[in-house]
Coordinates of C-alpha atoms in Angstrom, one line a residue:
Chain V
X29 CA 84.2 95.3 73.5
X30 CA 85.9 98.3 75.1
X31 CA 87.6 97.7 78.9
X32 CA 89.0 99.3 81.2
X33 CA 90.9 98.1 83.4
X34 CA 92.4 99.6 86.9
X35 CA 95.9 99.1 87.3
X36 CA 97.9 100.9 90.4
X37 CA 96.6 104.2 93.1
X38 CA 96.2 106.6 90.2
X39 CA 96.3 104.5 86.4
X40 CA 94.3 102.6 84.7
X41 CA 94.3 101.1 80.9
X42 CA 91.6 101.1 78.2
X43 CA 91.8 98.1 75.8
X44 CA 89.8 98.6 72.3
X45 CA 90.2 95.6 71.1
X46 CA 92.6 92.5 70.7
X47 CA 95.9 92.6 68.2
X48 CA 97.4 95.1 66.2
X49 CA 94.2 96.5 63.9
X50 CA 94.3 100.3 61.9
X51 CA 91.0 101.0 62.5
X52 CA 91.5 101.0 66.3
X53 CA 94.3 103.9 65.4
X54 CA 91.5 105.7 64.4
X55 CA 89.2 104.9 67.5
X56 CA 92.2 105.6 70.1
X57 CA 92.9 108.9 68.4
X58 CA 89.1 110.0 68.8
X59 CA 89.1 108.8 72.2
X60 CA 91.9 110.9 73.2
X61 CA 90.9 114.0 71.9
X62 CA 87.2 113.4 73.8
X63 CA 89.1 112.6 76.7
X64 CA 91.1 115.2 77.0
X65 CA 88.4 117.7 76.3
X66 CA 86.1 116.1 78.8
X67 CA 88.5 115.0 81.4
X68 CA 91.3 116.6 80.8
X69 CA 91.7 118.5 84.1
X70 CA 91.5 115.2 85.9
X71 CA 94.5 113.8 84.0
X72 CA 98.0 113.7 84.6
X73 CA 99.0 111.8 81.3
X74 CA 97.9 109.5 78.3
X75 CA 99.4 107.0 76.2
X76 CA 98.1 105.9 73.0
X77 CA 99.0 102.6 71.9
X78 CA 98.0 100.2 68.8
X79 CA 94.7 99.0 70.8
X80 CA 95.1 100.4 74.1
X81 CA 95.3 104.1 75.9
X82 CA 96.8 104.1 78.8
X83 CA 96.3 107.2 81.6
X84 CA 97.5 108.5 85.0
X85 CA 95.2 110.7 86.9
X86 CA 95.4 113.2 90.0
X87 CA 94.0 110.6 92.6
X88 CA 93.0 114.0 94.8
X89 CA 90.5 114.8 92.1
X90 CA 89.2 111.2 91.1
X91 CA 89.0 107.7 92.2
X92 CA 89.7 104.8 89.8
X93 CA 86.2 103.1 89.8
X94 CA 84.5 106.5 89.7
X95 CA 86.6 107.5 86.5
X96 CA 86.3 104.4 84.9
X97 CA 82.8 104.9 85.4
X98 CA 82.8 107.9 83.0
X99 CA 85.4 106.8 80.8
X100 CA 82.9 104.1 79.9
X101 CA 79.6 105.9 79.2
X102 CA 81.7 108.9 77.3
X103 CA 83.5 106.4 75.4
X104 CA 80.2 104.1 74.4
X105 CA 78.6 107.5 73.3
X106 CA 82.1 108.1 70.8
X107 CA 81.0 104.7 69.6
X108 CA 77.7 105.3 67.7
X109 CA 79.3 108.8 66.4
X110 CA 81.1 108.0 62.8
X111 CA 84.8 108.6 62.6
X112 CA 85.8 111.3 60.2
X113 CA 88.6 110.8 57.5
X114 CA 92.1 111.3 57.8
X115 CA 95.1 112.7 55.2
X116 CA 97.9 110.4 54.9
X117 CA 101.5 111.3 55.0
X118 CA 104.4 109.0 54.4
X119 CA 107.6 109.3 55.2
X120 CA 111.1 107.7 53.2
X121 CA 113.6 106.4 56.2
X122 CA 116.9 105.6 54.2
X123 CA 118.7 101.9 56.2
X124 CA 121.8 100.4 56.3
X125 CA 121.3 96.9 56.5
X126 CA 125.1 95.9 57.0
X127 CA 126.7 93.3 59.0
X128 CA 128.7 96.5 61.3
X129 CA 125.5 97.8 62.6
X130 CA 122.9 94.8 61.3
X131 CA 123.6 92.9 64.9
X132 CA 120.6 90.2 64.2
X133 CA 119.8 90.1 60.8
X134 CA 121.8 87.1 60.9
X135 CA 119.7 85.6 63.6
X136 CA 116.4 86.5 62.2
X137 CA 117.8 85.2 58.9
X138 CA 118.3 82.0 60.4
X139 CA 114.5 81.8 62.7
X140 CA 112.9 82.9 59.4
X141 CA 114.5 80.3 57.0
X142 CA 115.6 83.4 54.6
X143 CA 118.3 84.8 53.4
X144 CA 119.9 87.8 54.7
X145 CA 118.9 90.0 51.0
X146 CA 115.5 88.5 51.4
X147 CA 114.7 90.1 55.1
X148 CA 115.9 93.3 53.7
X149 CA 113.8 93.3 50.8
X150 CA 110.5 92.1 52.6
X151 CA 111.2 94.8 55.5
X152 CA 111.2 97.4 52.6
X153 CA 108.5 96.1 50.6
X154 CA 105.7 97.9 52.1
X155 CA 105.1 100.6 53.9
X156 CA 104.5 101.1 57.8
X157 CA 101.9 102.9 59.7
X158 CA 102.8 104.8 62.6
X159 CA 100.5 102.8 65.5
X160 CA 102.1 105.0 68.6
X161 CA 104.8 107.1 69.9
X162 CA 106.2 106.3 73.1
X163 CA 108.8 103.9 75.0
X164 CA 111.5 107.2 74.4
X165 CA 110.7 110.5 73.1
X166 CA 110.0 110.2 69.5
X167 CA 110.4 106.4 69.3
X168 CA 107.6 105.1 66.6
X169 CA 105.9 102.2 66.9
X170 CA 105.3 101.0 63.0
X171 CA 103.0 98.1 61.7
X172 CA 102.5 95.7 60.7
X173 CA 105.7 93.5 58.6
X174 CA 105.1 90.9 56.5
X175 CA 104.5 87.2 58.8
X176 CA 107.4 85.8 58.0
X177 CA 110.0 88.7 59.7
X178 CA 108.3 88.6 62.8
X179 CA 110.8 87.2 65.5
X180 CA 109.7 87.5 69.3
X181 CA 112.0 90.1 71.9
X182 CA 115.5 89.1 73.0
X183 CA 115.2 87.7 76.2
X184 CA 117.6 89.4 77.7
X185 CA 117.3 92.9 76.9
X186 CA 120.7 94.8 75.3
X187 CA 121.7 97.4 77.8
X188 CA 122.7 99.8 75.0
X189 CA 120.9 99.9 71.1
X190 CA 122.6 102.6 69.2
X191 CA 120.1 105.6 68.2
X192 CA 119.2 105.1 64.9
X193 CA 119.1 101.3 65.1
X194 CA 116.1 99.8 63.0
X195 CA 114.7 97.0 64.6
X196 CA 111.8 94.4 64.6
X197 CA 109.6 92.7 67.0
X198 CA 107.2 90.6 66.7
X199 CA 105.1 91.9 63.9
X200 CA 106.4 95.4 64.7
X201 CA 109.7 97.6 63.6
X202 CA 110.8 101.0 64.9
X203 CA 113.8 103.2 64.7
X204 CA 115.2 103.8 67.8
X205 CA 115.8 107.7 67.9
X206 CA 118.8 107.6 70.7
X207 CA 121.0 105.4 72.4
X208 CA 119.1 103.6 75.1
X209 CA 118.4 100.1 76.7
X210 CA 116.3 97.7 74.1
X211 CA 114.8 94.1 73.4
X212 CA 114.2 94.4 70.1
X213 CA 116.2 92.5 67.0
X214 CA 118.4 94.7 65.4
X215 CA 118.2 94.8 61.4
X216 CA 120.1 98.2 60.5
X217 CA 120.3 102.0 61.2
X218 CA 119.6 104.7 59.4
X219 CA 122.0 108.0 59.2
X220 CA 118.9 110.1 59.5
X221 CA 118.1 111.7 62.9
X222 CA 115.1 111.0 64.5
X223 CA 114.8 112.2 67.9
X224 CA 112.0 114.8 68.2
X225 CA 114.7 117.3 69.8
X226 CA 116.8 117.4 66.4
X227 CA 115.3 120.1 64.2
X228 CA 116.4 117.5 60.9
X229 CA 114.1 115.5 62.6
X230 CA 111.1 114.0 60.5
X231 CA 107.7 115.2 62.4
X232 CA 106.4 112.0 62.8
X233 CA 102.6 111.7 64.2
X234 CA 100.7 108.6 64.7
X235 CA 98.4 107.6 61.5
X236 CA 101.7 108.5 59.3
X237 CA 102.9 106.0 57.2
X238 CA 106.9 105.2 57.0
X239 CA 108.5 103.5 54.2
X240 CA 112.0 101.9 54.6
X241 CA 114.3 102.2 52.0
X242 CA 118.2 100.3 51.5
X243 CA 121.6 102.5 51.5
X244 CA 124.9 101.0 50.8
X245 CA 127.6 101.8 53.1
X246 CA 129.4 104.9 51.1
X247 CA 125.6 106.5 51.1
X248 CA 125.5 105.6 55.2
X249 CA 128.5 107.6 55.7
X250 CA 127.9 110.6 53.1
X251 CA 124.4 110.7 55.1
X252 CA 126.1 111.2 58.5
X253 CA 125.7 107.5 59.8
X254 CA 128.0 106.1 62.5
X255 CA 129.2 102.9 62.4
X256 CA 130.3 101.9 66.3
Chain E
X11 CA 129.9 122.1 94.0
X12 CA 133.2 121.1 94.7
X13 CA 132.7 117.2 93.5
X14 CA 129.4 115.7 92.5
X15 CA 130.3 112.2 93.1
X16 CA 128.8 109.4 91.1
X17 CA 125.4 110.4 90.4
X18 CA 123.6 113.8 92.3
X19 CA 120.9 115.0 89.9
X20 CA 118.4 117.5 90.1
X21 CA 114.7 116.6 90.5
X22 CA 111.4 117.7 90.9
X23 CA 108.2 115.9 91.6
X24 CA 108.3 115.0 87.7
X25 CA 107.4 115.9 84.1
X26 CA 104.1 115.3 83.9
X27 CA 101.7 115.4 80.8
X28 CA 104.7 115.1 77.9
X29 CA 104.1 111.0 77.8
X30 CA 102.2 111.0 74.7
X31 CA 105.4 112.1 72.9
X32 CA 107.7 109.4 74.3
X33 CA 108.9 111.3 77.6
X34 CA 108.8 109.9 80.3
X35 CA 108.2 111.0 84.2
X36 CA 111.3 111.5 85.6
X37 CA 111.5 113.2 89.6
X38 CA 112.5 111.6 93.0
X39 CA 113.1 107.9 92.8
X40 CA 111.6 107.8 96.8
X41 CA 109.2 110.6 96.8
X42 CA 108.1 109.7 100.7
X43 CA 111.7 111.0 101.7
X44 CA 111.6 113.9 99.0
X45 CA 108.2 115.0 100.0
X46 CA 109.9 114.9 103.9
X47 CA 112.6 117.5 103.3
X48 CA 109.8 120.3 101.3
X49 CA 108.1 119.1 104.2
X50 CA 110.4 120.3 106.8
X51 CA 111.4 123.3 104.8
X52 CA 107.5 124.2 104.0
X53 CA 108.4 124.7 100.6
X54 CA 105.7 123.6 98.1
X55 CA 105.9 119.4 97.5
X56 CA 106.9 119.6 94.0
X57 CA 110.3 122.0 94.7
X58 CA 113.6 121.3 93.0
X59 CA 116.3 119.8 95.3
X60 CA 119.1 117.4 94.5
X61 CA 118.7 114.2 94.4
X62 CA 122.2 112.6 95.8
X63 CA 122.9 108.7 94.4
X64 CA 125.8 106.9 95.9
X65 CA 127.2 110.1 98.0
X66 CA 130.2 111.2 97.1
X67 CA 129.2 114.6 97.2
X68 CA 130.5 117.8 98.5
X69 CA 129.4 121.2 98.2
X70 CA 130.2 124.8 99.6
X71 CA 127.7 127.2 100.1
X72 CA 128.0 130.5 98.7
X73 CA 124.9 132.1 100.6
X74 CA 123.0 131.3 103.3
X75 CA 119.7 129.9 103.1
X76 CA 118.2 126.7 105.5
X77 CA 118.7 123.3 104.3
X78 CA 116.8 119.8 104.6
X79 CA 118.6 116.0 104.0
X80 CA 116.6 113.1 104.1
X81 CA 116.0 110.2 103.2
X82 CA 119.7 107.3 102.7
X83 CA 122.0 107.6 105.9
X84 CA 125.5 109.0 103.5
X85 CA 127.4 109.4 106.2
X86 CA 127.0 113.4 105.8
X87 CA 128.5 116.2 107.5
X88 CA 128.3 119.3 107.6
X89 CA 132.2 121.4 108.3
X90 CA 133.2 118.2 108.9
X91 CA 131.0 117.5 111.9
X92 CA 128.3 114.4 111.4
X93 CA 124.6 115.7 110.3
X94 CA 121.9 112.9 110.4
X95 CA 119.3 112.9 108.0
X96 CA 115.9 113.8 108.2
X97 CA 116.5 117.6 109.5
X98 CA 116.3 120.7 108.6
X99 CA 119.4 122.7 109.7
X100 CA 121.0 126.4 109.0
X101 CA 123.6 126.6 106.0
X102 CA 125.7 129.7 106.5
X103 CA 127.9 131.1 103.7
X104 CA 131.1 129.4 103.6
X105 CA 129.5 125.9 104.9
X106 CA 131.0 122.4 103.5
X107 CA 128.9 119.6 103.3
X108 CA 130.1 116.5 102.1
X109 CA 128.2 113.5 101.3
X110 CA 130.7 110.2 102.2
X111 CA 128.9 106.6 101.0
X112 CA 125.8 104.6 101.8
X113 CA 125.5 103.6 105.3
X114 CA 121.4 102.8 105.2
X115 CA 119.4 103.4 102.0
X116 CA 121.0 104.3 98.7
X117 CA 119.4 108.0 97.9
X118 CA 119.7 111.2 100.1
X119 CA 117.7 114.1 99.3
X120 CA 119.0 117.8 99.5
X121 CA 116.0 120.2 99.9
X122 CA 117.0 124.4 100.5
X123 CA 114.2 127.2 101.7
X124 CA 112.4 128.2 98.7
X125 CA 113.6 125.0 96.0
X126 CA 116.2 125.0 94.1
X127 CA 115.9 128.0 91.4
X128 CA 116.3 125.9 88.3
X129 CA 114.7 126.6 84.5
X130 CA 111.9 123.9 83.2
X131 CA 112.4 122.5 80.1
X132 CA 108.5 120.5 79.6
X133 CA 107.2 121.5 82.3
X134 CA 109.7 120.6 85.0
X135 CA 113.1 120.7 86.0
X136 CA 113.6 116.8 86.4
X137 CA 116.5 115.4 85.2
X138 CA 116.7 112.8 82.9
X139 CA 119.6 111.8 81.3
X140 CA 118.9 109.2 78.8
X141 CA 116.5 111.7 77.5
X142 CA 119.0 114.7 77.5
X143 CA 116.0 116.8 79.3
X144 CA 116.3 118.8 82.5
X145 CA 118.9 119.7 85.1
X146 CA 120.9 122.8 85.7
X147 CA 122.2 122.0 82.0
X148 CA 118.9 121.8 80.8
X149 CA 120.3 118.7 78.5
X150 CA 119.6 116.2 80.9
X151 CA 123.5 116.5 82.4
X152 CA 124.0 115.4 86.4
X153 CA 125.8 118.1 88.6
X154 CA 129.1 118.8 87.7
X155 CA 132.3 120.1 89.4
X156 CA 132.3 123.8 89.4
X157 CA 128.4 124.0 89.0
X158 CA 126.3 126.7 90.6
X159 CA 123.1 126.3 91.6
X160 CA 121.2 129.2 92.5
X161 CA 119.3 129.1 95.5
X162 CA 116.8 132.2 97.1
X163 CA 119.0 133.6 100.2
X164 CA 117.4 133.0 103.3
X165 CA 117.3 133.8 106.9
X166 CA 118.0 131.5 109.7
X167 CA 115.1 129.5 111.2
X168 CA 114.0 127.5 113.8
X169 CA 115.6 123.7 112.5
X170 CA 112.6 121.0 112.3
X171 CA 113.2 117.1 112.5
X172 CA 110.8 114.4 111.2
X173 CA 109.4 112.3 114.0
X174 CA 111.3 108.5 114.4
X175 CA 108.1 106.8 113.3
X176 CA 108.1 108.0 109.9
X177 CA 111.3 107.3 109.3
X178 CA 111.9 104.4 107.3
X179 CA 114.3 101.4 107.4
X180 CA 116.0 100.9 104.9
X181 CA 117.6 97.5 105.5
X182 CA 114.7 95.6 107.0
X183 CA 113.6 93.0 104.2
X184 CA 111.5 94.9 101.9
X185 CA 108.0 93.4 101.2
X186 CA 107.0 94.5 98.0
X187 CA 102.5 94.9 97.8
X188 CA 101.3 93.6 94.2
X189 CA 98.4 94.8 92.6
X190 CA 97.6 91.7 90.3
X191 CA 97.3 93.3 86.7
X192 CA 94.5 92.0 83.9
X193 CA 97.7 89.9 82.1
X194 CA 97.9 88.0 85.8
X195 CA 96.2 85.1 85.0
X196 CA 98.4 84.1 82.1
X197 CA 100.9 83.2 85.2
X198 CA 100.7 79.2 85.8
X199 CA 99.4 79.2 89.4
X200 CA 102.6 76.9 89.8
X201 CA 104.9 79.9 89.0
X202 CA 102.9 82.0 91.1
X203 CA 103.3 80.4 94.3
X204 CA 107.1 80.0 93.6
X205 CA 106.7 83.6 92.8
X206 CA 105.1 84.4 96.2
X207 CA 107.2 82.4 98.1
X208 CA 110.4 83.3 96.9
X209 CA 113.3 85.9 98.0
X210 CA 114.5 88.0 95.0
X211 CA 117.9 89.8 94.8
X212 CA 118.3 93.4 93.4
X213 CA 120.6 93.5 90.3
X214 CA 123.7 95.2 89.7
X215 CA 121.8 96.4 86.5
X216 CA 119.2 98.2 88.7
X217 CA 118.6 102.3 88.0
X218 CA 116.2 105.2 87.3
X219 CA 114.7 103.5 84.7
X220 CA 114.1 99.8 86.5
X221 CA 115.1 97.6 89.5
X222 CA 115.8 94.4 88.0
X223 CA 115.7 91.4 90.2
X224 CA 117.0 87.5 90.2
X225 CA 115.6 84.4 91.4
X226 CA 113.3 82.0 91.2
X227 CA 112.1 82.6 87.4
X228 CA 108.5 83.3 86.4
X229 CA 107.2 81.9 83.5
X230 CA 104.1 83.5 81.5
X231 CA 101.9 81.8 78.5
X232 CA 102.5 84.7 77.4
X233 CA 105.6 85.5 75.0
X234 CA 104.9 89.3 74.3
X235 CA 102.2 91.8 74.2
X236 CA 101.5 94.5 71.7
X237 CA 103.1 97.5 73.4
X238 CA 100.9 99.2 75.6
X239 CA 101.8 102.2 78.6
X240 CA 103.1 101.6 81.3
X241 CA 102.7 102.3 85.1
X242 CA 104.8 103.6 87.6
X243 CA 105.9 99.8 89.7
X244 CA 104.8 97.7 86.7
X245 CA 106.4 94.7 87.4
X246 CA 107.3 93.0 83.9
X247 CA 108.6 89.6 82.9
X248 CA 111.0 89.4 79.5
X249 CA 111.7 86.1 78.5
X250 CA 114.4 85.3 80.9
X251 CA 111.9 85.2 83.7
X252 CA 113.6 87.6 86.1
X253 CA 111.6 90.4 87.1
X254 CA 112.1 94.2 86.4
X255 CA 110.0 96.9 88.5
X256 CA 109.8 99.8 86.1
X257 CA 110.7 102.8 88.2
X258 CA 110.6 106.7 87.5
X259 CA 112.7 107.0 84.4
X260 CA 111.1 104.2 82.6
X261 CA 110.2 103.6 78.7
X262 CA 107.0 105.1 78.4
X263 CA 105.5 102.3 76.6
X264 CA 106.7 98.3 76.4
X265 CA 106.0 95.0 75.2
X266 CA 106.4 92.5 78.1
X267 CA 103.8 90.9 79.7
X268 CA 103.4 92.4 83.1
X269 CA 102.3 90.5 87.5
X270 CA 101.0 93.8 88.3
X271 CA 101.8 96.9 89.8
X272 CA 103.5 97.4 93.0
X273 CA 102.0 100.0 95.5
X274 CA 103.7 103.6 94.6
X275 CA 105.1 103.9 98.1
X276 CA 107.0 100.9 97.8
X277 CA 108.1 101.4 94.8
X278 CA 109.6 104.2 96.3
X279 CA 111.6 101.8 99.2
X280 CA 112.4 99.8 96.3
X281 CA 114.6 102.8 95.1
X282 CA 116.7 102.6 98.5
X283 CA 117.8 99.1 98.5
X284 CA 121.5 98.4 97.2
X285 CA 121.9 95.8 94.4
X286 CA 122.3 92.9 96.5
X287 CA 119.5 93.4 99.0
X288 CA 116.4 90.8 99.4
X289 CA 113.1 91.5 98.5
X290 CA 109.7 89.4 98.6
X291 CA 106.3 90.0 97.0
X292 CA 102.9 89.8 98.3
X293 CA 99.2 90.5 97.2
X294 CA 97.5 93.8 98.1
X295 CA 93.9 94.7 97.1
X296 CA 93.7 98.1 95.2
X297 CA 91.1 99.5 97.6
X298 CA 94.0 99.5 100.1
X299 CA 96.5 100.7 98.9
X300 CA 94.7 103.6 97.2
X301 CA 93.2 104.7 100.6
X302 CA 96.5 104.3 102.0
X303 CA 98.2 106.7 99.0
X304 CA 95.0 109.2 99.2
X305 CA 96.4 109.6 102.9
X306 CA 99.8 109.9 101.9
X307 CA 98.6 112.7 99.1
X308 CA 96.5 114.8 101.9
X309 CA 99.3 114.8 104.2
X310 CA 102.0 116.3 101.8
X311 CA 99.1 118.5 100.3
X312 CA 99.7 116.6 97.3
X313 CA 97.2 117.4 94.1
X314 CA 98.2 114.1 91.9

């Protein structure tokens, strides 16, 4: 079930399982805290994902195949141990979903044979677990929306997504938390800041949940929200 | 600093351990030719020095310490007289140096005795702009008229050269070693061989973050992934087909489906072509190149 796969000098990938699944969350988060405390002096840096951790290690300390090696036997013993329960938080992300900052909701309106008030209502109907952190500091990866949103990447990628964009991909969404270079279809932006730096930040952790809710314009703006 | 010119930044070898929250590594986009002037300055490998893009740049120095420039041929000189790259030399209080425009390579590296005496903000001293972390600034800014960068004072030394053999060139055709990743074999072994055989161009939309490159495109059953880490030279494929080598500033995490890897050294002659220079790709086992970086790690006494 679990691999682990080697990928350049001094990375290599372990993939728990296929798709986008909570209760590998749960595995991933285990497997990097036994990790770290077993390994952690061999490691330069780990990325959790929905079903995959990805890590970088000090190639003067450790070869791939010898690491990989005891990735796999520590990781098959975490497998027969049970997984404790966790406390759940959930956050309220106030959107603008308007055509000034809203740059595909028409598009994904149109691939989805919706309307544009039905996107917004089915990407606020339920909430949204945070599945990993990564991509820029503090950007969320949040899961999973409802089948009918989910729209594949652009296929060219927009030099320049605002910071507080909220887009979707595939069967994912995520806030972007500062201006940077994106593929994903844009849907709105919230006024509230979200990079990790910004003390009005929200602490978001992975295993939080995040739960979208629609602003008109007048709130955007009394919020703080920019529309170029 | 008297002007910065386009793009002169302040790097280390990198922030290291901060990925988990979203940052990413940052340091010298060719670390063979960064390593070189610590090297020749036998400062430790991971010192600050600057990290000059373009050229463009002149400086004055207000003490004297000795100095290191390697790696892209800038045209420098130093009171006006020529200075070559890939020397150590004396910098005496009152010195210019000016940094004109890319002869060979794209990236020169300015090393002084001792590092660059910069704060760490993570860990390191890396810049990285998009992420508003590190620098003189500490918020990610590139060097600025007027700027000061402290520096310890040092005494003058005997000057040191790297040997022509392990100097690079930077406009031979640049064959880049793949490392086939586990999403390879969703490639059509069609595309492949085009893939193989083909020259690729580096894009005007080529930076820290990634050297995107056009040609022949490569198509992948694939559409997306879910979003998983990514390596240092992971070469991806969006929807377009055209390739992007992820390079030292890149998104932490991503959804396209990915070749491979290239080997870390190239990656790092990757970062001194020009857009409009010609690359090709071929197939490397890891086995070699890992020997070949283990090397590479024991000479520049080198931990990760």
């Amino acid at each position: 079930m679990i691999r682990i796969e080697l990928l350049t000098e001094s990375s290599l990938i372990i993939c728990f399982g296929e798709g986008i699944d909570p209760s590998l969350s749960l595995c991933i988060r285990q497997a990097v805290d036994a990790i770290d405390a077993r390994f952690g002096a061999l490691l330069t840096d780990m990325v959790p994902s929905y079903n995959s951790l990805h890590i970088t290690f000090c190639l003067g300390r450790v070869c791939g195949p010898d690491l990989r090696t005891e990735l796999l036997q520590l990781l098959q013993r975490l497998e027969s141990e049970p997984v404790g329960g966790q406390v759940q938080i959930e956050h309220d992300i106030p959107v603008y979903y308007g055509t000034e900052v809203a740059l595909d909701l028409e598009q994904v309106a149109l691939c989805s044979g919706l309307s544009r008030k039905q996107v917004i209502a089915l990407h606020c109907a339920t909430p949204y677990r945070v599945y990993a952190i990564g991509f820029s500091p503090g950007f969320c990866y949040l899961g999973t929306i409802p089948e009918q949103l989910a729209t594949p990447r652009k296929d060219t990628p927009r030099s320049r997504v605002r910071a507080g964009s909220v887009a979707i991909a595939e069967r994912q969404t995520a806030i972007y938390p500062d201006d940077s270079p994106g593929g994903w279809q844009v849907l709105g932006r919230t006024p509230q800041p979200m990079h990790p730096a910004d003390s009005k930040a929200p602490r978001l952790q992975v295993g939080d949940l995040v739960r979208f809710c629609a602003i008109d314009r007048r709130e955007f703006l009394a919020l703080g929200g920019k529309l170029d | 600093m008297i002007n910065p010119g386009p793009l002169s930044q302040i790097q280390d070898f990198g922030r290291y351990g901060q990925q988990r929250i979203g940052y990413t590594q940052g340091g010298p986009m060719d670390e063979h030719a960064f390593l070189w002037a610590n090297r020749l300055l036998d400062n430790a490998p991971e010192a600050a020095q600057i990290e000059i893009t373009y050229g463009g740049l002149q400086l004055r120095a207000l003490d004297a310490t000795m100095a290191a420039v390697t790696g892209a041929d800038l045209g420098a000189t130093l009171n006006g007289i020529p200075l070559a790259p890939w020397h150590s030399f004396y910098l005496a209080a009152g010195d210019t140096l000016l940094f004109n425009f890319p002869r060979k390579g794209l990236r020169s590296y300015l090393a002084v005795k001792g590092g660059l005496q910069v704060s760490p903000r993570l860990g390191s001293c890396a810049t990285v702009m998009r992420e508003k972390i590190g620098g003189l600034d500490g918020q990610g800014g590139k060097l600025r008229q007027g700027d000061r960068i402290p520096c310890l004072g040092q005494e003058k030394s005997q000057p040191m050269r790297v040997r022509p053999a392990y100097i690079p060139d930077y406009d031979k055709l640049l064959i880049l070693r793949l490392i086939a990743g586990y999403q390879y074999h969703h490639f059509p072994a069609e595309t492949l061989r085009r893939f193989f055989s083909s020259r690729y161009g580096v894009s005007q939309q080529s930076d820290r973050m990634g050297y995107r490159l056009i040609g022949a495109p490569v198509e992948c059953s694939l559409k997306g992934i879910v979003s998983e880490g990514i390596s240092y030279g992971a070469v991806q494929i969006p929807g377009d087909g055209q390739p992007i080598v992820l390079m030292k500033d890149r998104q932490t995490i991503g959804g396209y489906p990915k070749l491979g890897c290239i080997a870390s050294l190239d990656a790092g002659q990757l970062a001194q072509r020009m857009p409009g220079a010609t690359v090709c790709f071929r197939r490397v086992g890891l086995d070699e190149v890992s020997e070949e970086r283990s090397q590479f790690n024991r000479f520049f006494g080198l931990i990760c």
